XYZ file of C-alpha atoms in Angstrom:
756
model
C 91.252 125.230 119.909
C 92.880 123.756 117.178
C 96.258 123.030 115.945
C 98.020 124.970 113.013
C 95.625 128.439 113.671
C 97.274 131.191 111.966
C 98.063 129.013 109.290
C 95.036 127.887 108.420
C 93.174 130.836 108.714
C 96.254 132.376 106.755
C 94.865 129.767 103.325
C 92.143 131.250 104.150
C 92.233 134.732 103.754
C 94.901 134.086 100.883
C 91.544 131.351 99.389
C 89.084 134.094 97.734
C 91.695 136.252 95.593
C 93.002 132.767 93.985
C 90.308 130.995 93.514
C 88.294 133.958 91.836
C 91.843 134.697 89.917
C 92.233 130.985 88.852
C 87.668 130.779 87.250
C 88.819 134.454 85.468
C 92.135 131.937 84.568
C 90.200 128.557 83.237
C 87.686 130.061 81.894
C 85.081 128.589 83.268
C 83.066 127.626 87.264
C 85.322 125.969 89.302
C 84.526 122.055 91.208
C 86.047 122.076 94.745
C 88.628 119.853 94.016
C 90.203 122.696 91.813
C 89.830 124.789 93.648
C 91.612 123.978 96.551
C 94.282 122.804 93.877
C 94.661 126.198 92.214
C 94.701 128.146 96.125
C 98.059 125.501 97.322
C 99.742 126.773 93.888
C 103.610 126.859 95.060
C 104.150 130.075 92.211
C 101.272 131.553 94.368
C 98.756 133.233 92.300
C 97.473 130.811 89.305
C 98.573 132.617 86.407
C 97.584 129.764 83.649
C 95.053 126.375 82.925
C 95.838 122.955 83.345
C 95.283 119.885 81.334
C 93.559 117.468 83.547
C 95.914 114.410 83.489
C 98.810 114.903 81.689
C 100.518 118.727 83.032
C 102.183 117.851 86.071
C 101.501 121.371 88.675
C 104.332 122.421 91.910
C 102.205 122.763 95.023
C 102.269 123.836 98.407
C 100.796 121.099 100.559
C 99.696 123.190 104.337
C 100.880 120.495 106.195
C 102.182 116.397 106.535
C 101.150 112.832 108.632
C 103.850 110.048 108.888
C 102.702 106.284 110.487
C 105.346 104.764 112.678
C 106.292 101.748 109.802
C 106.833 105.002 106.735
C 107.607 107.900 109.081
C 111.498 105.605 109.490
C 112.105 105.106 106.236
C 110.520 109.029 105.421
C 112.479 110.621 108.375
C 116.038 108.988 107.157
C 115.977 110.880 104.348
C 115.078 113.963 105.711
C 117.800 113.701 108.176
C 120.203 113.157 104.781
C 118.856 117.134 103.513
C 120.443 119.038 105.685
C 117.756 121.016 107.406
C 117.237 122.130 110.917
C 113.589 122.361 111.482
C 110.564 121.261 109.174
C 108.814 123.407 107.027
C 105.325 122.392 107.058
C 103.009 121.801 110.315
C 104.140 117.902 110.128
C 102.253 115.143 112.830
C 104.146 111.397 113.470
C 101.055 108.568 114.778
C 102.471 105.118 116.201
C 99.827 103.410 115.339
C 101.381 100.228 112.879
C 103.647 98.548 115.313
C 101.611 97.342 117.269
C 100.104 93.593 117.470
C 96.782 92.507 117.956
C 96.541 89.738 120.590
C 95.233 89.359 123.763
C 94.290 92.901 124.767
C 94.210 96.482 124.287
C 96.788 96.972 128.459
C 98.573 93.811 127.103
C 99.134 94.134 123.557
C 100.442 98.421 123.666
C 102.558 96.658 126.466
C 103.963 94.597 124.490
C 104.813 97.061 121.429
C 106.519 99.084 123.556
C 108.500 96.332 125.060
C 109.016 95.286 121.657
C 109.699 98.563 119.427
C 110.520 101.012 122.432
C 113.236 101.336 119.787
C 111.620 103.044 117.597
C 108.956 104.935 119.207
C 112.770 106.462 121.302
C 113.803 107.555 117.148
C 111.146 108.178 115.965
C 109.744 110.298 119.003
C 114.026 112.353 119.274
C 113.334 112.812 115.496
C 110.680 114.149 115.643
C 111.141 116.457 118.632
C 114.970 117.432 117.226
C 113.282 118.855 113.688
C 109.650 120.534 115.228
C 107.641 117.526 115.032
C 104.305 116.092 116.919
C 103.900 113.168 117.809
C 101.754 111.279 119.114
C 102.726 108.123 121.256
C 101.385 104.500 121.354
C 98.760 104.489 121.200
C 97.164 107.960 121.274
C 95.003 106.597 117.853
C 95.131 105.698 113.994
C 97.531 108.219 112.078
C 94.105 108.886 109.679
C 91.516 109.388 112.533
C 94.156 111.426 115.100
C 94.215 113.144 111.349
C 90.337 113.696 111.547
C 89.503 114.816 114.530
C 92.180 117.265 115.287
C 94.697 117.906 111.738
C 92.639 118.416 109.444
C 90.339 121.179 107.948
C 88.368 122.217 105.099
C 90.270 123.642 101.652
C 93.350 122.742 103.221
C 96.118 120.640 102.060
C 98.131 117.441 102.532
C 100.357 115.304 102.236
C 100.470 111.589 104.193
C 103.281 108.849 104.308
C 99.913 106.724 103.754
C 98.320 105.250 100.906
C 94.352 106.368 102.914
C 95.498 110.036 104.189
C 92.690 111.291 101.387
C 90.795 109.830 105.074
C 90.886 113.894 105.510
C 88.683 114.523 102.367
C 85.967 113.560 104.539
C 86.626 117.421 106.414
C 87.007 118.646 103.088
C 90.482 118.307 101.942
C 92.208 117.695 99.248
C 95.021 115.113 101.344
C 96.484 113.233 99.095
C 98.530 109.345 100.048
C 102.566 110.042 99.460
C 106.044 107.676 99.653
C 107.995 109.733 102.192
C 110.644 110.775 99.774
C 107.882 113.243 98.750
C 106.833 114.052 101.618
C 110.938 114.711 102.152
C 110.563 117.532 99.458
C 108.054 119.380 101.206
C 109.630 118.883 105.062
C 112.877 120.844 103.330
C 110.711 123.390 102.593
C 110.713 122.357 98.462
C 107.280 122.074 95.967
C 105.689 118.810 96.077
C 104.785 117.704 91.952
C 101.928 115.990 91.182
C 100.038 115.628 88.242
C 96.629 117.675 87.710
C 94.659 115.302 88.311
C 91.163 113.999 86.187
C 87.557 114.799 87.930
C 85.277 112.283 89.187
C 81.933 113.039 89.795
C 79.633 110.946 92.375
C 76.533 113.151 92.430
C 74.426 111.159 95.561
C 70.765 111.060 95.457
C 68.068 109.996 98.494
C 69.283 108.933 101.827
C 70.776 105.839 103.966
C 68.671 104.351 105.822
C 68.667 101.386 107.810
C 70.940 98.993 107.589
C 73.193 101.547 104.852
C 75.599 102.580 105.879
C 78.065 105.389 103.864
C 80.618 102.023 103.548
C 78.181 100.270 101.286
C 78.520 104.149 99.196
C 81.816 103.712 98.581
C 81.289 99.762 98.146
C 79.506 100.637 95.175
C 81.638 102.033 93.828
C 84.323 100.119 93.672
C 82.054 98.394 92.541
C 81.487 101.067 89.845
C 85.471 101.404 88.554
C 87.153 98.633 89.612
C 90.567 99.058 91.542
C 91.494 101.089 89.170
C 88.770 103.374 87.685
C 89.945 106.518 89.578
C 93.703 106.020 89.135
C 95.030 109.494 87.880
C 92.093 111.607 89.656
C 90.385 113.087 91.637
C 86.507 111.887 92.950
C 84.293 115.033 95.032
C 81.054 113.931 96.016
C 78.187 116.255 95.887
C 73.990 115.899 96.245
C 71.307 116.306 98.378
C 72.551 111.848 99.898
C 76.355 113.993 100.513
C 74.909 117.482 102.600
C 73.374 114.316 104.519
C 75.917 112.310 105.674
C 78.041 112.626 108.223
C 81.159 113.851 108.902
C 83.152 110.736 110.082
C 80.513 109.171 107.816
C 82.474 111.088 104.461
C 85.098 109.625 105.685
C 84.729 106.476 105.637
C 83.903 106.927 101.895
C 87.252 109.518 100.813
C 89.592 106.548 103.036
C 88.501 103.717 100.886
C 88.832 105.929 98.031
C 92.190 104.816 97.702
C 91.382 100.873 96.702
C 89.704 102.504 92.822
C 92.841 103.695 92.430
C 91.792 107.540 93.515
C 94.286 110.680 93.615
C 92.009 111.924 96.275
C 88.823 112.213 96.849
C 86.408 114.984 98.665
C 82.955 117.015 99.525
C 82.186 120.130 100.620
C 81.966 122.101 103.926
C 78.529 121.198 105.134
C 77.146 121.746 108.340
C 77.704 118.101 109.025
C 81.761 119.421 108.553
C 80.591 122.824 110.910
C 78.749 120.284 113.707
C 82.215 117.890 113.664
C 84.656 120.927 113.879
C 82.860 122.134 117.075
C 82.379 118.476 119.110
C 86.223 118.284 118.745
C 87.172 121.590 120.201
C 87.518 123.701 116.534
C 85.195 125.904 116.239
C 87.594 128.212 115.935
C 88.111 126.917 112.774
C 84.955 126.426 111.944
C 84.102 130.209 111.764
C 86.762 130.438 109.726
C 85.845 128.375 107.791
C 82.513 130.059 107.879
C 84.285 133.781 106.169
C 84.612 131.591 102.610
C 81.985 129.683 102.875
C 81.052 129.876 98.595
C 84.611 128.983 97.979
C 84.700 125.419 99.969
C 81.981 123.570 97.976
C 82.193 123.953 94.111
C 80.098 127.260 92.026
C 77.186 126.075 92.156
C 76.734 125.568 88.254
C 79.485 122.386 88.033
C 76.557 120.413 90.890
C 73.996 121.109 88.431
C 75.720 120.988 85.362
C 78.155 118.163 86.306
C 78.972 116.040 83.274
C 79.678 119.881 81.654
C 82.865 119.751 84.059
C 83.444 116.127 85.418
C 85.443 113.893 82.892
C 82.875 111.273 84.327
C 80.339 111.605 86.440
C 77.974 108.611 88.408
C 75.330 108.368 90.478
C 74.252 106.857 93.347
C 70.238 106.544 95.321
C 71.562 105.855 98.542
C 66.880 105.407 98.631
C 67.544 102.174 97.318
C 70.817 100.918 98.234
C 71.796 97.898 100.439
C 73.961 96.855 102.181
C 76.903 94.782 100.630
C 79.746 92.727 101.005
C 83.018 93.170 99.650
C 85.790 90.660 98.708
C 87.160 87.844 99.966
C 90.412 88.386 98.236
C 89.724 92.049 95.659
C 88.151 95.632 97.941
C 86.097 95.418 94.749
C 83.889 92.796 94.209
C 80.999 93.783 95.443
C 77.996 91.660 96.279
C 74.605 92.550 98.033
C 73.672 90.182 101.568
C 71.935 87.127 102.212
C 70.930 85.418 98.939
C 73.351 86.810 96.637
C 76.041 86.195 99.289
C 74.603 82.081 99.185
C 75.424 81.777 95.362
C 78.243 83.853 94.290
C 79.977 81.632 98.087
C 78.504 78.168 96.538
C 79.483 79.456 93.162
C 83.311 79.840 93.757
C 83.739 77.916 97.359
C 83.893 80.512 99.430
C 83.421 79.422 102.835
C 79.445 80.887 104.217
C 80.739 80.235 108.902
C 82.345 83.218 109.389
C 84.988 82.653 112.139
C 85.528 86.889 112.589
C 84.406 89.372 112.847
C 86.579 92.626 112.757
C 85.237 96.328 113.368
C 87.430 99.230 113.571
C 90.990 100.409 111.430
C 91.116 103.971 109.658
C 87.845 103.762 107.540
C 85.322 102.319 110.771
C 86.913 103.396 113.767
C 84.602 105.975 114.989
C 81.744 107.002 117.641
C 79.641 106.974 114.970
C 80.868 103.272 114.008
C 80.834 101.839 117.322
C 78.045 103.030 119.000
C 75.667 101.513 115.235
C 77.810 98.308 116.249
C 76.704 97.988 119.425
C 72.735 98.821 118.850
C 73.316 95.390 116.764
C 76.111 93.949 120.009
C 73.280 95.252 122.308
C 69.649 93.105 120.923
C 72.014 90.583 120.619
C 71.517 90.694 124.668
C 68.724 91.599 124.977
C 67.560 88.989 123.181
C 69.294 86.035 123.900
C 71.096 85.807 121.032
C 74.497 83.699 120.882
C 78.079 84.882 118.951
C 78.537 82.742 116.539
C 82.306 84.084 116.109
C 84.531 86.452 117.316
C 84.765 89.703 117.736
C 87.229 92.523 117.887
C 87.021 96.487 118.303
C 89.668 99.081 117.468
C 88.819 102.242 117.928
C 90.265 104.922 116.328
C 91.523 106.652 118.931
C 92.305 107.496 122.709
C 88.791 110.176 122.378
C 86.813 107.897 120.551
C 88.463 104.305 123.124
C 87.079 107.732 126.276
C 84.292 108.427 125.066
C 82.960 105.765 123.218
C 83.543 103.869 127.453
C 82.360 106.436 129.392
C 78.528 105.913 127.121
C 79.283 102.078 128.049
C 79.373 101.015 124.425
C 82.378 99.384 125.018
C 80.928 96.906 127.780
C 78.603 96.200 124.875
C 81.401 95.222 123.287
C 82.181 92.836 126.635
C 79.681 92.134 127.393
C 79.785 89.000 124.228
C 83.441 88.532 124.726
C 84.446 90.978 122.386
C 88.069 91.763 122.324
C 89.225 95.312 123.151
C 92.253 96.044 120.407
C 94.456 98.758 120.435
C 94.123 102.434 119.861
C 95.489 101.525 116.322
C 95.486 99.752 112.767
C 96.330 96.100 114.542
C 94.387 93.593 112.031
C 93.677 95.839 108.873
C 97.572 95.958 108.001
C 98.632 92.435 108.928
C 99.389 93.348 112.693
C 97.143 90.703 113.846
C 98.894 87.631 116.212
C 96.216 85.514 114.631
C 97.871 81.862 113.772
C 100.584 80.330 114.805
C 102.166 79.774 111.121
C 99.413 81.917 108.950
C 100.463 79.538 106.136
C 99.437 76.530 106.669
C 95.814 78.135 108.579
C 93.177 76.176 107.300
C 90.803 78.374 105.507
C 88.093 80.336 106.260
C 85.918 83.204 106.038
C 85.895 86.487 107.972
C 84.079 90.274 108.057
C 85.354 93.219 108.972
C 85.351 96.646 108.401
C 88.247 97.689 106.386
C 89.735 98.479 103.263
C 91.525 95.985 102.072
C 90.997 92.415 101.870
C 94.318 91.031 100.097
C 95.519 87.209 100.395
C 96.949 87.176 103.929
C 96.018 91.020 104.503
C 94.761 90.103 107.738
C 96.132 87.421 109.082
C 98.597 86.174 107.030
C 96.927 82.632 106.219
C 96.544 83.282 102.488
C 93.320 80.897 102.546
C 91.276 83.103 104.857
C 88.292 85.171 102.544
C 88.851 88.148 103.656
C 85.046 90.307 102.645
C 84.602 94.235 103.653
C 81.211 95.568 105.422
C 79.972 98.514 107.222
C 80.561 97.654 110.954
C 76.711 97.717 111.846
C 77.020 94.495 109.258
C 79.790 93.555 110.475
C 78.977 93.343 114.244
C 75.516 91.147 112.453
C 76.294 88.564 110.258
C 79.899 87.949 113.326
C 76.628 87.900 115.867
C 75.022 85.333 112.771
C 77.776 83.315 111.712
C 77.602 83.276 108.180
C 78.718 85.287 105.951
C 75.053 85.034 103.722
C 72.881 85.698 106.353
C 70.631 89.520 106.291
C 70.067 91.188 109.149
C 66.719 92.500 106.939
C 64.898 89.139 107.016
C 66.473 86.213 108.260
C 65.706 84.822 111.707
C 68.095 83.442 113.974
C 67.434 81.519 116.930
C 67.309 81.637 120.675
C 69.250 80.502 123.661
C 65.024 80.328 124.688
C 64.765 78.577 120.620
C 62.276 81.462 119.286
C 62.655 82.946 116.434
C 64.318 86.453 116.997
C 65.204 89.617 114.492
C 67.052 92.616 114.304
C 65.374 95.691 114.285
C 67.300 98.032 112.362
C 70.871 99.840 113.474
C 71.154 103.298 115.861
C 73.410 105.236 116.970
C 74.914 108.830 117.718
C 76.832 110.791 114.959
C 78.562 113.281 117.931
C 78.378 112.051 121.795
C 75.730 113.242 122.865
C 77.582 114.537 126.059
C 79.968 116.028 124.257
C 83.671 114.368 123.002
C 86.192 113.618 127.100
C 90.049 112.310 126.512
C 92.327 112.480 129.423
C 95.484 111.426 127.920
C 95.177 112.570 124.239
C 98.455 110.707 123.485
C 100.204 113.584 121.787
C 103.651 115.707 122.488
C 104.117 118.678 121.676
C 108.239 119.111 119.939
C 110.210 121.734 121.977
C 110.992 124.758 120.352
C 115.096 124.477 119.848
C 116.121 121.050 119.429
C 119.240 121.856 118.171
C 120.220 120.122 121.311
C 118.991 116.382 120.636
C 120.934 113.325 120.215
C 118.881 111.008 117.482
C 121.012 107.520 117.654
C 120.834 104.649 115.876
C 122.948 102.294 116.755
C 125.185 100.644 114.270
C 124.567 96.687 114.743
C 120.217 97.524 114.724
C 118.404 95.324 113.208
C 115.287 97.591 112.891
C 116.909 101.220 112.342
C 119.430 102.344 109.960
C 121.222 105.023 108.416
C 120.628 105.455 104.516
C 123.865 105.829 102.112
C 123.148 107.963 99.121
C 121.904 105.976 96.090
C 124.359 105.708 93.371
C 122.660 106.525 90.140
C 121.912 103.353 87.502
C 123.077 105.403 84.852
C 122.744 105.976 80.351
C 123.913 102.466 79.557
C 122.421 99.854 80.518
C 123.133 96.072 79.083
C 123.165 92.519 80.039
C 120.856 93.813 82.559
C 119.130 90.323 83.346
C 115.093 89.416 84.621
C 115.057 89.202 87.964
C 110.534 88.365 88.127
C 107.726 88.501 86.608
C 104.422 89.079 88.426
C 101.422 87.640 87.153
C 97.895 88.733 88.311
C 97.909 91.603 90.518
C 100.916 92.484 92.057
C 100.055 95.262 95.097
C 102.588 97.152 97.498
C 101.786 93.718 99.795
C 102.931 91.413 97.423
C 106.354 93.735 97.106
C 107.054 94.568 100.012
C 105.111 92.926 102.910
C 103.671 94.221 106.021
C 102.854 92.120 109.490
C 105.605 90.928 110.759
C 108.621 92.221 108.712
C 106.871 95.689 109.711
C 110.287 95.733 112.161
C 112.861 96.262 110.061
C 110.829 99.544 108.219
C 113.662 101.633 109.246
C 116.556 99.488 107.758
C 117.169 98.996 104.649
C 119.440 96.167 104.069
C 117.203 93.883 106.686
C 113.834 94.515 105.169
C 114.957 93.242 101.273
C 115.069 90.835 102.409
C 111.366 90.926 101.229
C 111.804 92.465 98.275
C 109.372 90.551 95.756
C 108.519 87.491 98.117
C 104.268 87.835 97.150
C 104.930 88.271 93.836
C 103.920 85.295 91.660
C 106.303 84.354 89.291
C 104.214 84.130 85.612
C 106.357 80.964 84.596
C 105.845 78.167 87.187
C 102.561 80.181 89.207
C 105.052 80.362 92.791
C 105.838 82.940 94.951
C 109.238 83.379 95.763
C 111.222 80.742 93.859
C 112.591 82.543 90.264
C 115.864 81.920 87.935
C 119.219 82.348 88.719
C 121.039 83.206 84.787
C 124.114 82.318 87.007
C 123.220 78.987 88.480
C 120.557 78.237 86.203
C 118.965 77.041 89.322
C 115.804 78.578 91.594
C 115.346 79.874 94.506
C 113.889 83.063 96.511
C 113.045 86.453 95.137
C 115.976 88.493 97.281
C 118.587 85.762 97.559
C 118.661 85.778 93.138
C 119.185 88.917 93.414
C 121.669 89.010 95.437
C 123.894 87.462 93.734
C 123.131 89.603 90.545
C 123.367 92.145 92.417
C 127.246 91.255 93.714
C 128.794 90.170 90.425
C 127.590 94.114 89.256
C 124.674 92.729 87.243
C 121.595 95.067 86.542
C 118.278 93.897 86.692
C 114.366 94.623 85.833
C 111.093 93.330 86.649
C 107.858 92.982 84.660
C 105.278 93.432 85.536
C 100.887 93.482 84.774
C 97.971 95.927 85.285
C 97.927 98.803 88.633
C 100.887 97.716 89.366
C 101.741 98.820 93.387
C 98.263 99.940 93.684
C 97.655 99.809 97.706
C 100.051 101.313 100.574
C 101.494 103.822 99.997
C 105.036 101.977 100.890
C 108.493 103.466 99.350
C 109.397 99.596 100.165
C 107.981 98.360 97.674
C 110.882 100.798 94.999
C 113.507 101.390 96.862
C 113.920 97.963 98.302
C 114.479 96.806 94.584
C 116.771 100.284 93.782
C 118.746 99.036 97.609
C 119.372 95.647 95.565
C 120.449 96.335 92.483
C 116.884 95.966 89.773
C 117.027 99.320 87.691
C 113.616 98.910 86.194
C 110.698 98.424 86.589
C 108.309 97.927 82.896
C 104.114 96.930 83.698
C 101.066 97.005 81.647
C 100.415 100.087 83.986
C 101.038 102.027 87.368
C 99.573 102.494 90.335
C 100.428 106.107 91.135
C 101.229 106.522 94.034
C 103.371 103.630 93.534
C 104.606 104.439 90.518
C 106.253 107.827 92.128
C 108.080 106.145 94.496
C 110.467 103.852 91.592
C 110.646 108.197 90.102
C 111.811 109.306 93.582
C 114.323 106.290 94.631
C 116.156 106.925 91.369
C 114.477 104.519 89.137
C 113.165 103.614 85.552
C 109.157 103.005 85.942
C 107.674 102.053 82.297
C 105.212 100.572 80.257
C 104.427 98.669 77.162
C 103.849 100.615 74.675
C 101.732 97.941 73.415
C 100.569 95.617 76.179
C 100.692 92.585 74.848
C 105.029 92.337 74.649
C 104.591 92.211 78.213
C 104.375 88.873 76.583
C 107.374 88.218 74.685
C 108.892 88.671 78.099
C 110.906 84.934 78.511
C 112.609 83.807 81.574
C 115.971 83.547 80.307
C 116.542 87.270 78.650
C 118.961 89.293 78.791
C 117.928 92.960 78.321
C 119.806 96.043 76.841
C 118.236 99.853 76.174
C 119.459 101.024 72.697
C 118.225 104.342 73.333
C 118.781 105.303 77.122
C 121.209 108.223 76.502
C 118.290 110.202 74.010
C 115.886 109.896 78.171
C 113.894 112.017 77.485
C 109.887 113.918 78.744
C 108.095 111.989 76.284
C 110.470 110.251 73.591
C 110.382 106.550 73.398
C 112.223 103.935 74.604
C 113.790 100.912 72.866
C 114.615 97.737 74.630
C 116.360 94.531 73.460
C 114.728 91.671 74.836
C 118.117 88.742 73.716
C 116.374 85.684 74.417
C 118.551 82.042 74.869
C 118.565 81.550 71.499
C 119.337 84.127 70.223
C 116.597 85.483 68.807
C 115.509 88.981 70.133
C 112.830 90.787 69.965
C 112.707 95.406 70.526
C 110.184 96.765 72.459
C 109.523 99.801 73.238
C 108.634 101.484 76.415
C 106.212 104.636 77.533
C 106.876 106.652 79.774
C 105.418 109.751 81.861
C 109.069 111.337 82.851
C 109.444 114.990 82.994
C 112.740 116.777 82.413
C 112.597 117.594 86.590
C 112.257 113.478 87.012
C 114.928 112.350 84.913
C 117.183 114.726 86.624
C 116.155 113.119 89.427
C 117.164 109.473 87.851
C 120.357 111.108 86.223
C 121.608 112.034 90.359
C 119.976 108.583 91.793
C 116.913 110.280 93.635
C 115.789 112.753 94.746
C 116.633 113.330 97.664
C 120.376 113.818 95.770
C 119.403 116.589 94.382
C 117.961 117.773 97.335
C 121.495 117.898 99.449
C 122.688 119.108 96.632
C 120.629 122.140 96.334
C 120.646 122.733 100.474
C 123.970 122.424 99.513
C 124.058 125.562 97.597
């Protein structure tokens, strides 16, 4: 029996009428993405056609999912909204605050000890406000959502960029900042610029060593880390329908790495099989009644160029296994000889120290079974393990079933570490080094989604490469980055030359899924009596104070930092050890922009303090400006804020007194987060004006009092020698978003509306 089945049936009940009306209003056949979007309009039945990439539209998502690191700030904000219960089904999943070190049992016990204050807070807030709570160890949020909550044709948002994983079950699932989730929890509309549409036609069929992971690694190569920005990627074709549901989830999951709003697939037999195997036959039966509405109209897939803004075609029969990295998920290399040449040219370490399998991207039963088939061959053929191996199952249901079926035991016979059902190394929760900053240069291979510098283990010298679980297993066993399991031989313990056979596995467990305790706690029907405690002296939790409006007069502002090159949310607000402060805005602000590279000296966390002329850490310098009441700006390059959806990357600069972030271009979620927190997120009208910004500049906004949609702003940059440059700035604020700015934040506006 599915969670929230009545809600799901309600979505399907409205779908035919609304989609038929949308088709009439738009005047052409519809993609699946458009059907879902038009069926979830806040105003109900469609009355107008929206312009892709231009019109801001209000939507009514069906549900919300939050992981523990982001849920803290989201729920602290929701507590300020004046509501007694969430307006839509919402869940909290404890998966980020568990560090991988010794193994599942020890690591989980340690997490429950050191983070008990946070877990207790999240459980009590969830119980009070009608939120489903998944305990530590229950699983990784996106795998748990796929197993329990995702449904074809639905719309959900989540406070994690990889919420998009649910596209594997035909949803439009979108990662957002916590303030966006608070809007929906409070019963308000959720605003999104109507996305552009990218169609990816998959022909042929995956076979041999090629996996669904290789599809998205190839798409990332084609589109790069910003090529999907502002767009939904919709996959179709015979190669798509032949793929497993969890394989589809893997592809959608890593759509976050190309900046896509989300990715999705049309409802098909593999999704129905997955629904029924995860005890949701009721959802499958309901979906089958509206099956034609849960995929694109036939004309769309027959002539995709007429209906998508961009079309990519990939022949899966010709696709081979790939390794993407290091330091960026879109640098793609074919396994084997190509890697040998590229590694030598770039001085990448050939020896592989670790292979890591799991994360929200590749931790399904199918993933583990295929990787285990390679591990079993190593045992059978007498191949000695050359690297260390770590496994993160996606959920307790997957872990329990895999253990029952002997899959985990295969890994254990190779001395692999079975970590907790949690994110672990994928998000930097990996106790690999005692001193990560001074750790040696090395290579690792993993089936995760991101491989930014320092992402997994805090070591800037770790070269992380992304691959499928089966390729990760093979390379870890061989211990060489350039190993090609399709052609290369290994010497076993008897001195014989042996080769791996192709991986095998199960789409779904032959004996069905099984679990004793899935880790779910349902909230009380009436939580009004539940008390949420936050200690005044807590270093991990802090009640929020409303932000004061920045105002329409900004003069004498100083430059905090001009960031050079890639500046992700990991650079702006690091994870790893900083996760412990995700519920304490003051304390976590001590990591603000410490990973960004200063354009003037190519150093991190070392910027000029214009008050003293000395250099110091970014948060330290900014706190001195704040103490003097001096506003500051941050300047950045392209795709600023890519990566995680963490709104801390916007809240920390806002809390410390940064007034504006001015860049060449933004990643979607981060730009929205800045707007939600009442800041100015602006782009250079002329990108080369980035070069005009000097280290000792002072800034004046000349026409901020005329802040209006589609109207450029003018920035006066006053240089140390007294010369000036006038810089034109673009923005994407609409009237409602300017209202957020004028009130100090979107949350401030919600409180006013709820009080009236």
